[in-house]
Each structure stands twice: as C-alpha cells, then as structure tokens.
Coordinates of N, CA and C in Angstrom, one line a residue:
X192 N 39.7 4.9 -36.2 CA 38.3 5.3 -36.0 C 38.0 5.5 -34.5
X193 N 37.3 6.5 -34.4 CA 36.3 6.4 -32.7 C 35.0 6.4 -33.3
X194 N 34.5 6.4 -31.9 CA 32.7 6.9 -31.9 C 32.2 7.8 -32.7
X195 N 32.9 8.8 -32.3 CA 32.4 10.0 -33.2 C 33.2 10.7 -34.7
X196 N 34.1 10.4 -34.3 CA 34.7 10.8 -35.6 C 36.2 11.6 -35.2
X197 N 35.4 12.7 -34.1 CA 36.9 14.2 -33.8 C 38.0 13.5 -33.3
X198 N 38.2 12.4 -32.6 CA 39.9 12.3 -32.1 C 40.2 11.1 -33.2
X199 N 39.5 10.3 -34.2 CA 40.2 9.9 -35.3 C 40.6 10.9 -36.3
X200 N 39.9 12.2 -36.5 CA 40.1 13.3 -37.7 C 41.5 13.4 -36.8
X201 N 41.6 14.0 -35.4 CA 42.9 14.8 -35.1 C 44.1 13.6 -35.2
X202 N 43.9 12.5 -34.7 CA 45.0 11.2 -35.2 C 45.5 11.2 -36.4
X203 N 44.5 11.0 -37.2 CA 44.9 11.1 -38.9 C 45.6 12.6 -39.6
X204 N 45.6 13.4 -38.7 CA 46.0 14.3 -39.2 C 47.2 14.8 -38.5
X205 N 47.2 14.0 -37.4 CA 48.8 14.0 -36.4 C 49.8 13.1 -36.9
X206 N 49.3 11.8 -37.7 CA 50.0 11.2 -38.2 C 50.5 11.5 -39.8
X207 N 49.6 12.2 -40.7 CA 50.1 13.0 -41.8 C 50.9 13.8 -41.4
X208 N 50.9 14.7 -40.6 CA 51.9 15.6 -40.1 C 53.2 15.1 -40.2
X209 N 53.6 13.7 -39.7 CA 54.6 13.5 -39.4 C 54.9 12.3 -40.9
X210 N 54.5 12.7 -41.2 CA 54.8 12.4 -43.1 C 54.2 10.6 -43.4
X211 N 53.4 10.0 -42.7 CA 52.6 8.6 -42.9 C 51.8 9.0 -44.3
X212 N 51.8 8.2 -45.5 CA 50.9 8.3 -46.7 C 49.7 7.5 -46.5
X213 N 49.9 6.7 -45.8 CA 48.5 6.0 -46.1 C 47.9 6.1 -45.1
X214 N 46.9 6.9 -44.7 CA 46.1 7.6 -43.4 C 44.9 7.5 -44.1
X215 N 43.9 6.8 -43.0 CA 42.4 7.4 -43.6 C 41.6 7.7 -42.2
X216 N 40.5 7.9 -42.6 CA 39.8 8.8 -41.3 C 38.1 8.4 -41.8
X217 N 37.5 7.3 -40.9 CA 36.0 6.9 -41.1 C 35.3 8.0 -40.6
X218 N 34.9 9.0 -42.0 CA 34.5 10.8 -41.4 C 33.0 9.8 -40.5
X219 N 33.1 10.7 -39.5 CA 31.5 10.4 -38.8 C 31.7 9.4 -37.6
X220 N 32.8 9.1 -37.4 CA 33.4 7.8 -36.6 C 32.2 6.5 -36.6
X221 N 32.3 5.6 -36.1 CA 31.6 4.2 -35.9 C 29.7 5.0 -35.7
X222 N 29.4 6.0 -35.1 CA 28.5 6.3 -35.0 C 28.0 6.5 -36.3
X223 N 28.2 7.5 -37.1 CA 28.3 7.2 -38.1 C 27.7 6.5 -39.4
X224 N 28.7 5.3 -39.2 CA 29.2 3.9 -40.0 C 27.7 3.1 -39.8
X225 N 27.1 3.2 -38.2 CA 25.8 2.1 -37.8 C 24.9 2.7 -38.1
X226 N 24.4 4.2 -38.3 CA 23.5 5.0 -38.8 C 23.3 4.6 -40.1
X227 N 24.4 4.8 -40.7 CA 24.3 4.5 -42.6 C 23.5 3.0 -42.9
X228 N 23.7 2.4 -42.0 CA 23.5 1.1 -42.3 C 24.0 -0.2 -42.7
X229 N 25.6 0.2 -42.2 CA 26.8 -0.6 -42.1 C 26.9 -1.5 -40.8
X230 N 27.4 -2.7 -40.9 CA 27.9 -3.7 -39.8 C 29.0 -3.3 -39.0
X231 N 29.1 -3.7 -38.1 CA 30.7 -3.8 -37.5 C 30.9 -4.6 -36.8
X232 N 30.4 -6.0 -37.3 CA 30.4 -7.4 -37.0 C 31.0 -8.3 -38.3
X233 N 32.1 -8.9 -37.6 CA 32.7 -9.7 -38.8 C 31.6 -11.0 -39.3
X234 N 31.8 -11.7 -39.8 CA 31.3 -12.7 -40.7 C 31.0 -14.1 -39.6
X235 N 31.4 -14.3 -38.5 CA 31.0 -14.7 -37.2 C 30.4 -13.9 -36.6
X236 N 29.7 -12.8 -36.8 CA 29.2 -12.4 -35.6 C 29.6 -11.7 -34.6
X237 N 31.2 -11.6 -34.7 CA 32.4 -11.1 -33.6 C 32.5 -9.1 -33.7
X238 N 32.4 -8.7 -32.9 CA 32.6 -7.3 -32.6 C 34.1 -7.2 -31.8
X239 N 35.5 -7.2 -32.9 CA 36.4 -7.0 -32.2 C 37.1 -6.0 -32.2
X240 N 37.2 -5.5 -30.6 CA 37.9 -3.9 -30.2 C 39.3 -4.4 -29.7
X241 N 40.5 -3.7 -30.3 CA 41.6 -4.3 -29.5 C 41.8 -2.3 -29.0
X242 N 42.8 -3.1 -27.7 CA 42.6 -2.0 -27.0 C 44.3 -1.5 -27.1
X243 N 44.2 -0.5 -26.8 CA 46.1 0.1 -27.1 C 46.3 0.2 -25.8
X244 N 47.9 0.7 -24.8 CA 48.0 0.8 -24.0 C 49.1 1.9 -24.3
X245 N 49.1 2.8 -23.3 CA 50.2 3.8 -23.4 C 51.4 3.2 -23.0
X246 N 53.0 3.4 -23.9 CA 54.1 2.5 -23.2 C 55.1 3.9 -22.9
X247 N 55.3 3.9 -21.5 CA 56.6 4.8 -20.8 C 57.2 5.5 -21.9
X248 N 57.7 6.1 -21.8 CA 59.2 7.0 -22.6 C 60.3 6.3 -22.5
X249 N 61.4 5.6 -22.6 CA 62.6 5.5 -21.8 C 64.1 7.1 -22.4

C-alpha cells in the first residue's frame, strides 16, 4: 500500500509480472482507506510503518 494508491498498483503489478499469486493492491492507497472510514491503528493505538531499505546488487 502507499498514500495514494499509483506506486502500490505499479508494485502489485511488477510483482504479478514476475509470476507472485498472492498480490493485492489497497485500490485508493491509505488515503483512501481513512476517507472510507477505516483505522490504521492497531488495537493499542499503534500506527506501525516499517520502513524498507534498498540493499546493493552484489
């Protein structure tokens, strides 16, 4: 998922490309999700973002 939705659609569909079956894509991204009237706070209260990092090529 992102904010808006376009670079999780292009993810999910970069990763079907290369033959992954279980792909989904939150159409609308998190923006979205808080409009509708959905949470994105677990059951404590916690809003957790883990962050990725790019790793080298070798």
């Amino acid at each position: 998922y992102c904010k808006g939705g376009l670079r999780s659609s292009l993810s999910a569909h970069s990763l079907m490309q290369m033959g992954y079956k279980n792909v989904s894509n939150l159409e609308g991204g998190l923006r979205e999700w808080v409009f509708m009237g959905h949470s994105i706070y677990n059951a404590l209260g916690e809003l957790n973002v883990i962050e990725f990092e790019k790793l080298e090529s070798e």
